[in-house]
Tab-separated table of C-alpha atoms in Angstrom:
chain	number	residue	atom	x	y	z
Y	1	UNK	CA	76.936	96.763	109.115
Y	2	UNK	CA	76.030	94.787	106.028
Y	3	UNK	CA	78.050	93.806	103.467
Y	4	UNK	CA	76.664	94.843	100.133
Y	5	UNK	CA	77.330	93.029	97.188
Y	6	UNK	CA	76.151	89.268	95.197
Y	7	UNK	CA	76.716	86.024	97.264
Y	8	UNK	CA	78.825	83.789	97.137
Y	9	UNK	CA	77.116	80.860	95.030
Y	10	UNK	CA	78.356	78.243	97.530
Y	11	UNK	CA	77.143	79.673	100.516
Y	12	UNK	CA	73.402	79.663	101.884
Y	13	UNK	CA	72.266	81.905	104.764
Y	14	UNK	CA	72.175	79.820	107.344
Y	15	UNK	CA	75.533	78.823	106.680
Y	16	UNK	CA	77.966	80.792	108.791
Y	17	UNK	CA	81.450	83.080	107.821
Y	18	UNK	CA	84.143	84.012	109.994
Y	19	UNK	CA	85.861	87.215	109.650
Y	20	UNK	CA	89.605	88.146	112.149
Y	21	UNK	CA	90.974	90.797	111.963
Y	22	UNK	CA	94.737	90.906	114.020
Y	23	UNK	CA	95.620	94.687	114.878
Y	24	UNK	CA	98.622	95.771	116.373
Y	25	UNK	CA	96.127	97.112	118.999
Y	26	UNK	CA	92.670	95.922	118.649
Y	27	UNK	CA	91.532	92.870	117.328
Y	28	UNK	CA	88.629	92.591	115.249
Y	29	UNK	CA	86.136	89.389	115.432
Y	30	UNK	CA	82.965	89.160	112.942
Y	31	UNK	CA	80.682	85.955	111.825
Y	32	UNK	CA	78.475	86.560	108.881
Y	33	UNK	CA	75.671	84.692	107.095
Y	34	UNK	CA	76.611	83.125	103.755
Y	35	UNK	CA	75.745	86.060	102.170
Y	36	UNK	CA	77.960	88.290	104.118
Y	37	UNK	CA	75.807	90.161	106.533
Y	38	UNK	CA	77.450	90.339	110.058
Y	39	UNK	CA	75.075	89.167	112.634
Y	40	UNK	CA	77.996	89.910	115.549
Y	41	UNK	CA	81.026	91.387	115.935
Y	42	UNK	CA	82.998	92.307	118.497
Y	43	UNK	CA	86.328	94.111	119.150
Y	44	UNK	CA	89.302	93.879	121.951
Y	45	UNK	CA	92.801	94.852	122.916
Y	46	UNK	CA	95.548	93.104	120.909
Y	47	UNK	CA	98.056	94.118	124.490
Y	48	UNK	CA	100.747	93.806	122.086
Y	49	UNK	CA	103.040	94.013	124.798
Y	50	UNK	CA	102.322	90.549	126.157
Y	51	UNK	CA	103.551	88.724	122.523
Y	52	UNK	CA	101.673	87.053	119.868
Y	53	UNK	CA	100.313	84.003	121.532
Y	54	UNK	CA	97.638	85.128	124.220
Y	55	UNK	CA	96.704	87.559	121.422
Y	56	UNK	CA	95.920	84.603	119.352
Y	57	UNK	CA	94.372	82.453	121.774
Y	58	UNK	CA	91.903	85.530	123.108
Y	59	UNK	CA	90.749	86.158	119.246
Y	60	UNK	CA	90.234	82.534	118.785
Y	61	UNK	CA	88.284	82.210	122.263
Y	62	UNK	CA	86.062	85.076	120.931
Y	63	UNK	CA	85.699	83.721	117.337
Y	64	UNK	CA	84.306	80.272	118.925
Y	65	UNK	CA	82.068	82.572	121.195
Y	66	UNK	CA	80.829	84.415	118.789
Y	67	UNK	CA	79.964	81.577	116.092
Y	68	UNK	CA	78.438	79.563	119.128
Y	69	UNK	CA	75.825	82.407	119.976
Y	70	UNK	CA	74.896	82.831	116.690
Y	71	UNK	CA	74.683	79.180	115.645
Y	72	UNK	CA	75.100	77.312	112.219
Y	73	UNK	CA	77.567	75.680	110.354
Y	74	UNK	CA	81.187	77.702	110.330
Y	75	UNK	CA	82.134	77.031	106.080
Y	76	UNK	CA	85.271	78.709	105.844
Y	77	UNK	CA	87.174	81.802	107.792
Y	78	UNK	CA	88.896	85.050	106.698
Y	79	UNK	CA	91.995	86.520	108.390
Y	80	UNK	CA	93.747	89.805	107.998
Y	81	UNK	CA	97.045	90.136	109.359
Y	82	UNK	CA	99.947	92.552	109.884
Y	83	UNK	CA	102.822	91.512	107.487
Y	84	UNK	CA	104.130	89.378	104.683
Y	85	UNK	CA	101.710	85.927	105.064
Y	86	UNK	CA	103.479	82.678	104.459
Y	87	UNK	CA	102.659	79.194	105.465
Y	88	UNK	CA	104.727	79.191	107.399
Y	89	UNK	CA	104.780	82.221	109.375
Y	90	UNK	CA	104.741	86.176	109.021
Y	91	UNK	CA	107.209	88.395	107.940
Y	92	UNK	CA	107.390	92.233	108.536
Y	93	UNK	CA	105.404	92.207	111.501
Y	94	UNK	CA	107.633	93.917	113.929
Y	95	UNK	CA	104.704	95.344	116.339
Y	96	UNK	CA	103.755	92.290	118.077
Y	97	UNK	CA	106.735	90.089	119.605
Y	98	UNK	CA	106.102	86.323	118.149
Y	99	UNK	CA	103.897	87.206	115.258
Y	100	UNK	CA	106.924	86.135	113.141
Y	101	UNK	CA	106.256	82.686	114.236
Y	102	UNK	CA	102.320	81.909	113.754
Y	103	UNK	CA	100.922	79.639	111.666
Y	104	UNK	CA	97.669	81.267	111.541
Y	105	UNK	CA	95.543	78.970	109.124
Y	106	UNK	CA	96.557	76.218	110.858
Y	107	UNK	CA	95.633	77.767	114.182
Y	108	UNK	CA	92.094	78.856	113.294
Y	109	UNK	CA	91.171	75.322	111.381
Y	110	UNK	CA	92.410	73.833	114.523
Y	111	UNK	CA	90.353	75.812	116.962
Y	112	UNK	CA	87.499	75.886	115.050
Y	113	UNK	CA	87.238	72.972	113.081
Y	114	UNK	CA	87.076	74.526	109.696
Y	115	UNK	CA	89.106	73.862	106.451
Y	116	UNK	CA	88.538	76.741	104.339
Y	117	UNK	CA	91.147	79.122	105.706
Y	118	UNK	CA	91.482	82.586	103.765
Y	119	UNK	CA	94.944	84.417	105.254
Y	120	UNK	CA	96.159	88.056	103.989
Y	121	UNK	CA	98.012	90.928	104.566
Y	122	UNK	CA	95.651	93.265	106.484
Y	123	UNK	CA	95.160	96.230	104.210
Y	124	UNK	CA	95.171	93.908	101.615
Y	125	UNK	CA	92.081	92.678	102.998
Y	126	UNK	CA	90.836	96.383	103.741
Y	127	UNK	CA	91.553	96.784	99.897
Y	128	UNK	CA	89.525	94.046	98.903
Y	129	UNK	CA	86.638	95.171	101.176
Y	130	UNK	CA	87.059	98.534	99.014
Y	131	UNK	CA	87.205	96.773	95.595
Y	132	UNK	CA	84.055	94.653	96.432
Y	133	UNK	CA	81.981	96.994	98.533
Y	134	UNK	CA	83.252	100.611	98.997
Y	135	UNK	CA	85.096	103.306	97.444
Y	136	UNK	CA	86.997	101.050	94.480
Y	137	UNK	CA	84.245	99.846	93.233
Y	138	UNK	CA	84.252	102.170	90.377
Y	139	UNK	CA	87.722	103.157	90.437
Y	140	UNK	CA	90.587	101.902	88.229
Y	141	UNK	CA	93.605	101.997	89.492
Y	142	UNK	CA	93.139	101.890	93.047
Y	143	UNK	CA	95.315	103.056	95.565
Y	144	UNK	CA	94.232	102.370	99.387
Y	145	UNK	CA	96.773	103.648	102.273
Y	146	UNK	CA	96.883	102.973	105.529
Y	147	UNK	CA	97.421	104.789	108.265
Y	148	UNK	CA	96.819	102.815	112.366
Y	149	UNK	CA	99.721	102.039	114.759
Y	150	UNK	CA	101.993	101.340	111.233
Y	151	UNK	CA	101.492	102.642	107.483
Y	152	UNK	CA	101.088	100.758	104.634
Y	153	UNK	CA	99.890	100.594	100.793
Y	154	UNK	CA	98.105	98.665	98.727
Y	155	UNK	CA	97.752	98.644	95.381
Y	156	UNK	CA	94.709	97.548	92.946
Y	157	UNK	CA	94.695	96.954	89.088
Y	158	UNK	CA	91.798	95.135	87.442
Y	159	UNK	CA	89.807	94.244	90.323
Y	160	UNK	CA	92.168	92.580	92.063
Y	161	UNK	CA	94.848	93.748	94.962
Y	162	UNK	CA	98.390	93.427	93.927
Y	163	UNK	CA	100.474	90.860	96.143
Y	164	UNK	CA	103.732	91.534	94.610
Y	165	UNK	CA	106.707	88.810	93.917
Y	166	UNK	CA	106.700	88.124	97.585
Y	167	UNK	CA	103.445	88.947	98.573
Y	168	UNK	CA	105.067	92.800	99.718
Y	169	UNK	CA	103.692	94.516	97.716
Y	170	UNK	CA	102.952	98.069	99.271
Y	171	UNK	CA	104.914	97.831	102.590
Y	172	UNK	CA	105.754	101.539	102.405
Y	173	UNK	CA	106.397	101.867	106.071
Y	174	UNK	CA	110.120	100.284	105.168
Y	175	UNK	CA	110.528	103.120	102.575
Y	176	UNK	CA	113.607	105.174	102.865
Y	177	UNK	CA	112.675	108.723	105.086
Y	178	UNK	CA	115.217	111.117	106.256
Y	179	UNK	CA	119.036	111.496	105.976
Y	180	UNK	CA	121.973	110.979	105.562
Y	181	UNK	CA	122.048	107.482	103.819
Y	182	UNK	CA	120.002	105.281	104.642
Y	183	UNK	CA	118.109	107.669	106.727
Y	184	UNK	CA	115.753	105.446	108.848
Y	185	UNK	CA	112.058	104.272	107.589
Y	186	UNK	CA	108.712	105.669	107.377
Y	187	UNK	CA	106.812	104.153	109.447
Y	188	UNK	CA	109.339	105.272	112.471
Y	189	UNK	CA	108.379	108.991	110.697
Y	190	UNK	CA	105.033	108.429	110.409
Y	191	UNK	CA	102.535	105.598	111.923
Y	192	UNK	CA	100.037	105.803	114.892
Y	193	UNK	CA	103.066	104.756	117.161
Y	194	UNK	CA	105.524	107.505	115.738
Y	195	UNK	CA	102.749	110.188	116.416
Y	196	UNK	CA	102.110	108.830	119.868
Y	197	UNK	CA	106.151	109.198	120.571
Y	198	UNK	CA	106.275	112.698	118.929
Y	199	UNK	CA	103.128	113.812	121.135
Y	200	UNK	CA	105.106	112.390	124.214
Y	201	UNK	CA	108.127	114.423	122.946
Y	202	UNK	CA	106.074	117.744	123.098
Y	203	UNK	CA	104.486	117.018	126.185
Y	204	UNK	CA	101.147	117.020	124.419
Y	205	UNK	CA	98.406	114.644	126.196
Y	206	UNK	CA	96.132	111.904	124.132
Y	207	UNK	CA	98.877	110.580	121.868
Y	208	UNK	CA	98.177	111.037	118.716
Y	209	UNK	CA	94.818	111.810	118.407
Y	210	UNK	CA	96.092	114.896	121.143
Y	211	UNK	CA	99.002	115.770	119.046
Y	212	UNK	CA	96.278	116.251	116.115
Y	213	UNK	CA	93.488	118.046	117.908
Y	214	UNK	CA	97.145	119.942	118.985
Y	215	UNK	CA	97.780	121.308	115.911
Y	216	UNK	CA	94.569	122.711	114.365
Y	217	UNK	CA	96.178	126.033	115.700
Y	218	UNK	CA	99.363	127.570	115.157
Y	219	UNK	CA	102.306	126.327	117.250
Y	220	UNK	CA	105.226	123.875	118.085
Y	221	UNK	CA	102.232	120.746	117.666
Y	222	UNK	CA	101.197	121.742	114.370
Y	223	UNK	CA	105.095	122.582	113.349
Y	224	UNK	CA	105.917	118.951	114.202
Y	225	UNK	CA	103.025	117.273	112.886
Y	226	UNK	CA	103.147	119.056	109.518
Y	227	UNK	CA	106.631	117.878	109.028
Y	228	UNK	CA	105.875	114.487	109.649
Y	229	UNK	CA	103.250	114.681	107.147
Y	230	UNK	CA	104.997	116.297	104.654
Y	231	UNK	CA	107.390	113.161	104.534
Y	232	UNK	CA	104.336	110.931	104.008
Y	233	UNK	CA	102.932	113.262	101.220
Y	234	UNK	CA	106.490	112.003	99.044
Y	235	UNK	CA	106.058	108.893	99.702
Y	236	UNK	CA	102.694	109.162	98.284
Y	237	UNK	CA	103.614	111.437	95.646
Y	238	UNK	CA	105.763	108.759	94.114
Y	239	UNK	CA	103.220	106.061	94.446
Y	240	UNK	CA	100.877	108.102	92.333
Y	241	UNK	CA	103.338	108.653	89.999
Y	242	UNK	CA	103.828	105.464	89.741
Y	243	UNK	CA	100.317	103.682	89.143
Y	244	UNK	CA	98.200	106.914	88.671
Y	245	UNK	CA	95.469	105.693	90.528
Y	246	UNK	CA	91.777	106.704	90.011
Y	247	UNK	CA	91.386	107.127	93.171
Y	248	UNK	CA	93.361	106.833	97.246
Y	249	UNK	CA	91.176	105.181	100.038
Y	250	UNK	CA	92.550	106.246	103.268
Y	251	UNK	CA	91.850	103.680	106.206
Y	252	UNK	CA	92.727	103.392	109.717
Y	253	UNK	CA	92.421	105.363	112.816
Y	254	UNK	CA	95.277	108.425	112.108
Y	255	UNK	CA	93.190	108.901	108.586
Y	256	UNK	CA	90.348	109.998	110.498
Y	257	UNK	CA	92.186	113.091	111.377
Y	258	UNK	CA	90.620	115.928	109.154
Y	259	UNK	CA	93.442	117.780	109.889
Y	260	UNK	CA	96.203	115.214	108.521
Y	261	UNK	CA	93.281	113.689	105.320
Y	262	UNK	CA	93.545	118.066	104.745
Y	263	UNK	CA	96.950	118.352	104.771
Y	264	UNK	CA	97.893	115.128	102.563
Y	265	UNK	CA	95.613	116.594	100.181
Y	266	UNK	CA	96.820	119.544	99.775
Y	267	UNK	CA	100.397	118.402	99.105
Y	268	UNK	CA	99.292	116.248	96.611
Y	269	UNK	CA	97.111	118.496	94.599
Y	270	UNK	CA	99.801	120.712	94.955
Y	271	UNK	CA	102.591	118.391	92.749
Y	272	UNK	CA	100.935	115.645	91.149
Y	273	UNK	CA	100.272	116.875	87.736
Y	274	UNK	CA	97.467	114.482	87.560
Y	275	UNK	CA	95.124	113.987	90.956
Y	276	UNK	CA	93.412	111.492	91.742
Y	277	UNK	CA	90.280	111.733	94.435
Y	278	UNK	CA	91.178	110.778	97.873
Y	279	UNK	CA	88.699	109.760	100.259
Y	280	UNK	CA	88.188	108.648	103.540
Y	281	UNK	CA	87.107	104.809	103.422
Y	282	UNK	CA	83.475	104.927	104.539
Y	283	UNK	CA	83.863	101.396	106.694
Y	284	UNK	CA	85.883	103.685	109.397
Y	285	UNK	CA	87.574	101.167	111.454
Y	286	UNK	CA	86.001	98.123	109.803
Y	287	UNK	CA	87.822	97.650	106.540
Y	288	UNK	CA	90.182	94.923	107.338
Y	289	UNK	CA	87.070	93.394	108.871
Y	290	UNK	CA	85.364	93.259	106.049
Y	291	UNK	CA	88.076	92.087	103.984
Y	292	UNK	CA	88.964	88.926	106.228
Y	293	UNK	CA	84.675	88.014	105.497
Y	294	UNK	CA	85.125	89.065	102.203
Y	295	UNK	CA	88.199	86.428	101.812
Y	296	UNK	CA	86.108	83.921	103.814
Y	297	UNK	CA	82.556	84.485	100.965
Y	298	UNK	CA	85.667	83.840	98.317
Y	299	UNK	CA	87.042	80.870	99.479
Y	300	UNK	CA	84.009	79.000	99.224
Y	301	UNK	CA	83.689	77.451	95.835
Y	302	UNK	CA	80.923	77.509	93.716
Y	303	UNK	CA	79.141	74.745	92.946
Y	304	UNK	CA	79.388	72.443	89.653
C-alpha cells in the first residue's frame, strides 16, 4: 500500500523509514522509502499474555529484518502505541503486563541505531494517517474512533490530532458506563476483548467476530450485542456534541462489522440534531501503521 501524499523535504528515496505499530494483539512492522511508500511490511502476534518485553524484543528483531532486506540508510522511526506516551514510560495501557514500564524511543534508537524517534498514542497515529492520507483530509473537525481489543477516540481540529493536557486526550474506554455510581468503564462494555467475553457468555463460537455474524438474525446474540452497542452510541453521542465533527473515521478490527458500523449509525442519526458522515477508514487494519511512517516522514527536518 502506498502512502499518498508530498514528501518529506528531508528525505530522498533511497533513504529508508520505519513504521511499529504495538497492538494489544498483533504487531505491525513497515519500512518505507523517504517518500513514504512501504516496500515491506509484515505483521505478528503481540501474545500479550507473555508481558511487554518479548513483545518488544520480537517487533524490534523484525524491524532490523525487515530494514536489512530492503537495504538503505534507516533516518528516523515511527511508533504507535497503546496508552498515554511519556519518556518515561506508558500510562493507560492495561492490556499488556509491563507496557507501563517501556521506554520505547530509547529501545528502538538502541536496537536500531537511529536518533529520530517519533512515539504516539496509537489511534493518534491512525488519526494522523487519516488527516494526511485518508478520510480527514477534507474534513474539519475530525473525529476518528477506535474500535480493536480496547476503544478509543481521537480528536482532530485544524489539521492536527488533539493530545490533550496530558497527552489523554480521547481515552473514552475509561468513560463512565453502567450503574449505580461509578458504574464500571467502557471499554469493559465494549472493546474487542468485552465482545470476545460476552460471546463466551452465550456460548457463541469465534469471539467476537462469531458473536457479530451471531446477531444478523433475531435472538439472544443480537439482544446482547445491541445493548452493548447502544452504550457506545452515548458515548459517541456526547463526543459529537461536543466537537461536531465533519466527519467519524471508524478503525480497527470490531469496526469492520457491518452489522455494529449499521447499528452505531443508526443511533446517531437518530439523536444528534446535526450528523456528521461516518465511515469506515479505508486503510482497514493499517491505520496505526501508517501513522507510526507518517510520524517517522515528520520527524525528519527539512533542510535550510
Amino acid at each position: 500500500m502506498r502512502l499518498a501524499g508530498r514528501a518529506v523535504a528531508g528525505t530522498r528515496t533511497d533513504e529508508l523509514l520505519l513504521g511499529i505499530d504495538f497492538g494489544g494483539t498483533k504487531m505491525a512492522v513497515g519500512v518505507a522509502d523517504g517518500t513514504g511508500r512501504l516496500l515491506a511490511h509484515r505483521r505478528i502476534a503481540t501474545h500479550a499474555e507473555r508481558g511487554a518485553p518479548q513483545a518488544l524484543d520480537r517487533a524490534l528483531e523484525l524491524a532490523a529484518t525487515l530494514v536489512a532486506e530492503v537495504g538503505g540508510p534507516l533516518v528516523a522511526a515511527g511508533v504507535a502505541s497503546p496508552g498515554v506516551v511519556r519518556p518515561d514510560g506508558i500510562d493507560l495501557a492495561p492490556n499488556v503486563p509491563g507496557w507501563e514500564r517501556l521506554r520505547l524511543a530509547d529501545a528502538v534508537s538502541d536496537a536500531l541505531g537511529v536518533t529520530r524517534v517519533a512515539v504516539d498514542n496509537d489511534l493518534n497515529a491512525a488519526a494522523l494517517a487519516e488527516l494526511r492520507l485518508g478520510a480527514l483530509r477534507d474534513a474539519d473537525p475530525g473525529l476518528v474512533v477506535g474500535i480493536g481489543t480496547g476503544v478509543a477516540a481521537a480528536v482532530t481540529v485544524g489539521g492536527r490530532v488533539l493530545a490533550g493536557h496530558r497527552g489523554a486526550a480521547g481515552e473514552i474506554g475509561y468513560a463512565v458506563a453502567g450503574g449505580p455510581w461509578p458504574g464500571t468503564m467502557l471499554e469493559l462494555d465494549f472493546s474487542g476483548r468485552a465482545l470476545d467475553r460476552l460471546a463466551d457468555e452465550l456460548g457463541v463460537a469465534g469471539h467476537a467476530a462469531g458473536l457479530a455474524a451471531a446477531a444478523e438474525l433475531p435472538g439472544a446474540a443480537r439482544d446482547a450485542l445491541t445493548a452493548r452497542v447502544d452504550e457506545l452510541a452515548r458515548h459517541l453521542v456526547t463526543c459529537c456534541l461536543l466537537l461536531d465533527p465533519q466527519r467519524v473515521v471508524l478503525v480497527g478490527g470490531v469496526a469492520g462489522s457491518a452489522l455494529i458500523r449499521g447499528l452505531l449509525v443508526d443511533r446517531l442519526a437518530e439523536v444528534l440534531p446535526h450528523r456528521p458522515d461516518v465511515v469506515l477508514s479505508r486503510f482497514a487494519d493499517d491505520a496505526a501503521l501508517l501513522g507510526a511512517v507518517t510520524l517517522a516522514r515528520e520527524a525528519v527536518p527539512a533542510p535550510r
